[in-house]
mmCIF file of C-alpha atoms in Angstrom:
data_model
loop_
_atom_site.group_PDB
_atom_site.id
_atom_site.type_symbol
_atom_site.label_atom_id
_atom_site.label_comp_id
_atom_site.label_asym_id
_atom_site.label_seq_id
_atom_site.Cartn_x
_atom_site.Cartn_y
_atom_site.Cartn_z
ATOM 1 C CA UNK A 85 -21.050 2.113 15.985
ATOM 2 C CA UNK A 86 -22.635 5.087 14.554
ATOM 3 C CA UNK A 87 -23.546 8.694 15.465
ATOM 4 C CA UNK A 88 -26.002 10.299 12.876
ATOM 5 C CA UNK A 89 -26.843 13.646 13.325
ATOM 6 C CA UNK A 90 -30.311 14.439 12.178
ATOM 7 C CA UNK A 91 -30.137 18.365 11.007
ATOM 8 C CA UNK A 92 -32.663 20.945 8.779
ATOM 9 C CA UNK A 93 -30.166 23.441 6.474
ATOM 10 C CA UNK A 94 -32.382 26.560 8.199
ATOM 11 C CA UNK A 95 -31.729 25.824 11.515
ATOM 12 C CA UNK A 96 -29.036 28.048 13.852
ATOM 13 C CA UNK A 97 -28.920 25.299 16.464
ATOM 14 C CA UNK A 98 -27.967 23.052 13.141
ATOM 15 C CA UNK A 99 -25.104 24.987 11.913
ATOM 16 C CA UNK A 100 -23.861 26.145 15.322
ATOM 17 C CA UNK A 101 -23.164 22.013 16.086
ATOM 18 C CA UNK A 102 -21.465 21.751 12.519
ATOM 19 C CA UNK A 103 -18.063 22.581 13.215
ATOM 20 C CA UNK A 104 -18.303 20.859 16.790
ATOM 21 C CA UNK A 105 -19.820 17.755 14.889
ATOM 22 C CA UNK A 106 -16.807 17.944 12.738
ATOM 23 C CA UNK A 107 -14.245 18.213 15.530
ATOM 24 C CA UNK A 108 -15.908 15.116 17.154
ATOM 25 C CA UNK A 109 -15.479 13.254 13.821
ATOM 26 C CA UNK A 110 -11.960 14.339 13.839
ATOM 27 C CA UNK A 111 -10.938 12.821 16.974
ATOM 28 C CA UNK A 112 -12.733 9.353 16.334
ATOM 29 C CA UNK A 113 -10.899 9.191 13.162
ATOM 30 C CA UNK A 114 -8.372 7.124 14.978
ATOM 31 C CA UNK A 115 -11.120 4.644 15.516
ATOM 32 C CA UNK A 116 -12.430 3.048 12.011
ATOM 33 C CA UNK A 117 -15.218 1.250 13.414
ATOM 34 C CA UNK A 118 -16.506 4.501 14.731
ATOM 35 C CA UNK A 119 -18.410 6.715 12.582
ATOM 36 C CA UNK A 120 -20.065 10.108 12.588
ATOM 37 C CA UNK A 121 -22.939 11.127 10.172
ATOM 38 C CA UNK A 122 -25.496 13.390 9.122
ATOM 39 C CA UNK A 123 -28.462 13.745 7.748
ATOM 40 C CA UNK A 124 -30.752 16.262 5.872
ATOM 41 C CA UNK A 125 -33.529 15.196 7.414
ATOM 42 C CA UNK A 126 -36.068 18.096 5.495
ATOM 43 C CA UNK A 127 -34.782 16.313 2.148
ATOM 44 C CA UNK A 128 -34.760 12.376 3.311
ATOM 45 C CA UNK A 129 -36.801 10.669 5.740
ATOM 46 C CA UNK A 130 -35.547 9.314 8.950
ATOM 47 C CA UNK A 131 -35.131 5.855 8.842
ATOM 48 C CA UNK A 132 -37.905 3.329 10.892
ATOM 49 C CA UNK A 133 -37.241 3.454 14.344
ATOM 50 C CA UNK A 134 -34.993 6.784 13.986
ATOM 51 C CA UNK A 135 -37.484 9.426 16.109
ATOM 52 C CA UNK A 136 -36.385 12.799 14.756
ATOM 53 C CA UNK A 137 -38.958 15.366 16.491
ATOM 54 C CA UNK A 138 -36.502 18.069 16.141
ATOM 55 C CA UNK A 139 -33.203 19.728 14.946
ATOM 56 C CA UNK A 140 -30.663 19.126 15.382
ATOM 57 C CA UNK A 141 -31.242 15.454 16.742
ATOM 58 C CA UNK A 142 -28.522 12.838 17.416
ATOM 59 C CA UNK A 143 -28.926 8.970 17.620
ATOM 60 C CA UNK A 144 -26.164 6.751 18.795
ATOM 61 C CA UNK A 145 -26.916 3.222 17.096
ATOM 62 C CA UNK A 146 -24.008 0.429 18.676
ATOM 63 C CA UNK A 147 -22.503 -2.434 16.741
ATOM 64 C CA UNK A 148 -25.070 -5.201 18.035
ATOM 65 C CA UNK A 149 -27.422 -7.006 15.955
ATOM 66 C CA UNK A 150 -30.595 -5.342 16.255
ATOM 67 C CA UNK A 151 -29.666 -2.616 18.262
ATOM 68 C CA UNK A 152 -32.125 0.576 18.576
ATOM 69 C CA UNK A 153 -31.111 4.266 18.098
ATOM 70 C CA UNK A 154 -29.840 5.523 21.890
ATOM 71 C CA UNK A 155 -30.639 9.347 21.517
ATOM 72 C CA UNK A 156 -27.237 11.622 22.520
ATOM 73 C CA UNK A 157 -28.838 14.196 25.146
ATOM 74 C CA UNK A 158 -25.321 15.797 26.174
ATOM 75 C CA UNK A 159 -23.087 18.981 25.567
ATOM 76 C CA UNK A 160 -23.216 19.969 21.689
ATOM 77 C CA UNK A 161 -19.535 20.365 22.213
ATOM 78 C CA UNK A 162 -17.029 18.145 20.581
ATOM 79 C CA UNK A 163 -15.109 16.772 23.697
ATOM 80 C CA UNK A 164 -18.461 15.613 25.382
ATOM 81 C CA UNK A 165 -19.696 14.038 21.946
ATOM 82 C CA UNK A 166 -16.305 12.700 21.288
ATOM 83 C CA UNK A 167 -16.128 10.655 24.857
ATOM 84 C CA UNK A 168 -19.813 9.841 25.097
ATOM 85 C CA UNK A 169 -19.284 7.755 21.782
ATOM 86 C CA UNK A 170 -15.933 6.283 22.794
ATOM 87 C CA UNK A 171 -17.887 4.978 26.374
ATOM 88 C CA UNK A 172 -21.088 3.748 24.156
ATOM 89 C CA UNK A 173 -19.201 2.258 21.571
ATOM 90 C CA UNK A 174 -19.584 -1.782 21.505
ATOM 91 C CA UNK A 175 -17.004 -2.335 18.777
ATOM 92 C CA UNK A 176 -13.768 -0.612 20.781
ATOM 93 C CA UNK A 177 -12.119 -2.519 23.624
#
């Protein structure tokens, strides 16, 4: 189960999410099969079927075989991020 942040260096919404994206990463760490990640998305190009219109954008992909990005819509706050993973996540019980 991954979370991949899609993010542009310039942008305030960008670095405002940083630390909250970090504090989210924190308090999966418990969980190895749960991982945060991010992107520079004005250096690399979003992978096929990854639909970045925007910055800061976050895709949710779960641990199923072929599995398409779920986009993360909710609170750019690290609790909210945190919990919407853990209840998304296919490889925790």
């Amino acid at each position: 189960d991954v979370l991949v942040e899609f993010y542009a260096p310039w942008c305030g919404h960008c670095k405002a999410l940083t630390p909250e994206f970090a504090k989210a990463a924190k308090a999966l760490a418990e969980q190895p099969t749960l991982v945060l990640a991010k992107m520079d998305a004005t250096a690399h190009d979003p992978p096929a079927g990854f639909d970045v219109q925007g910055y800061p954008t976050l895709l949710f992909v779960p641990a199923e075989q072929g599995a398409a990005p779920i986009p993360y819509d909710g609170e750019r706050q690290a609790g909210p991020i945190a919990e919407w993973v853990r209840a998304n996540a296919k490889s925790v019980a």
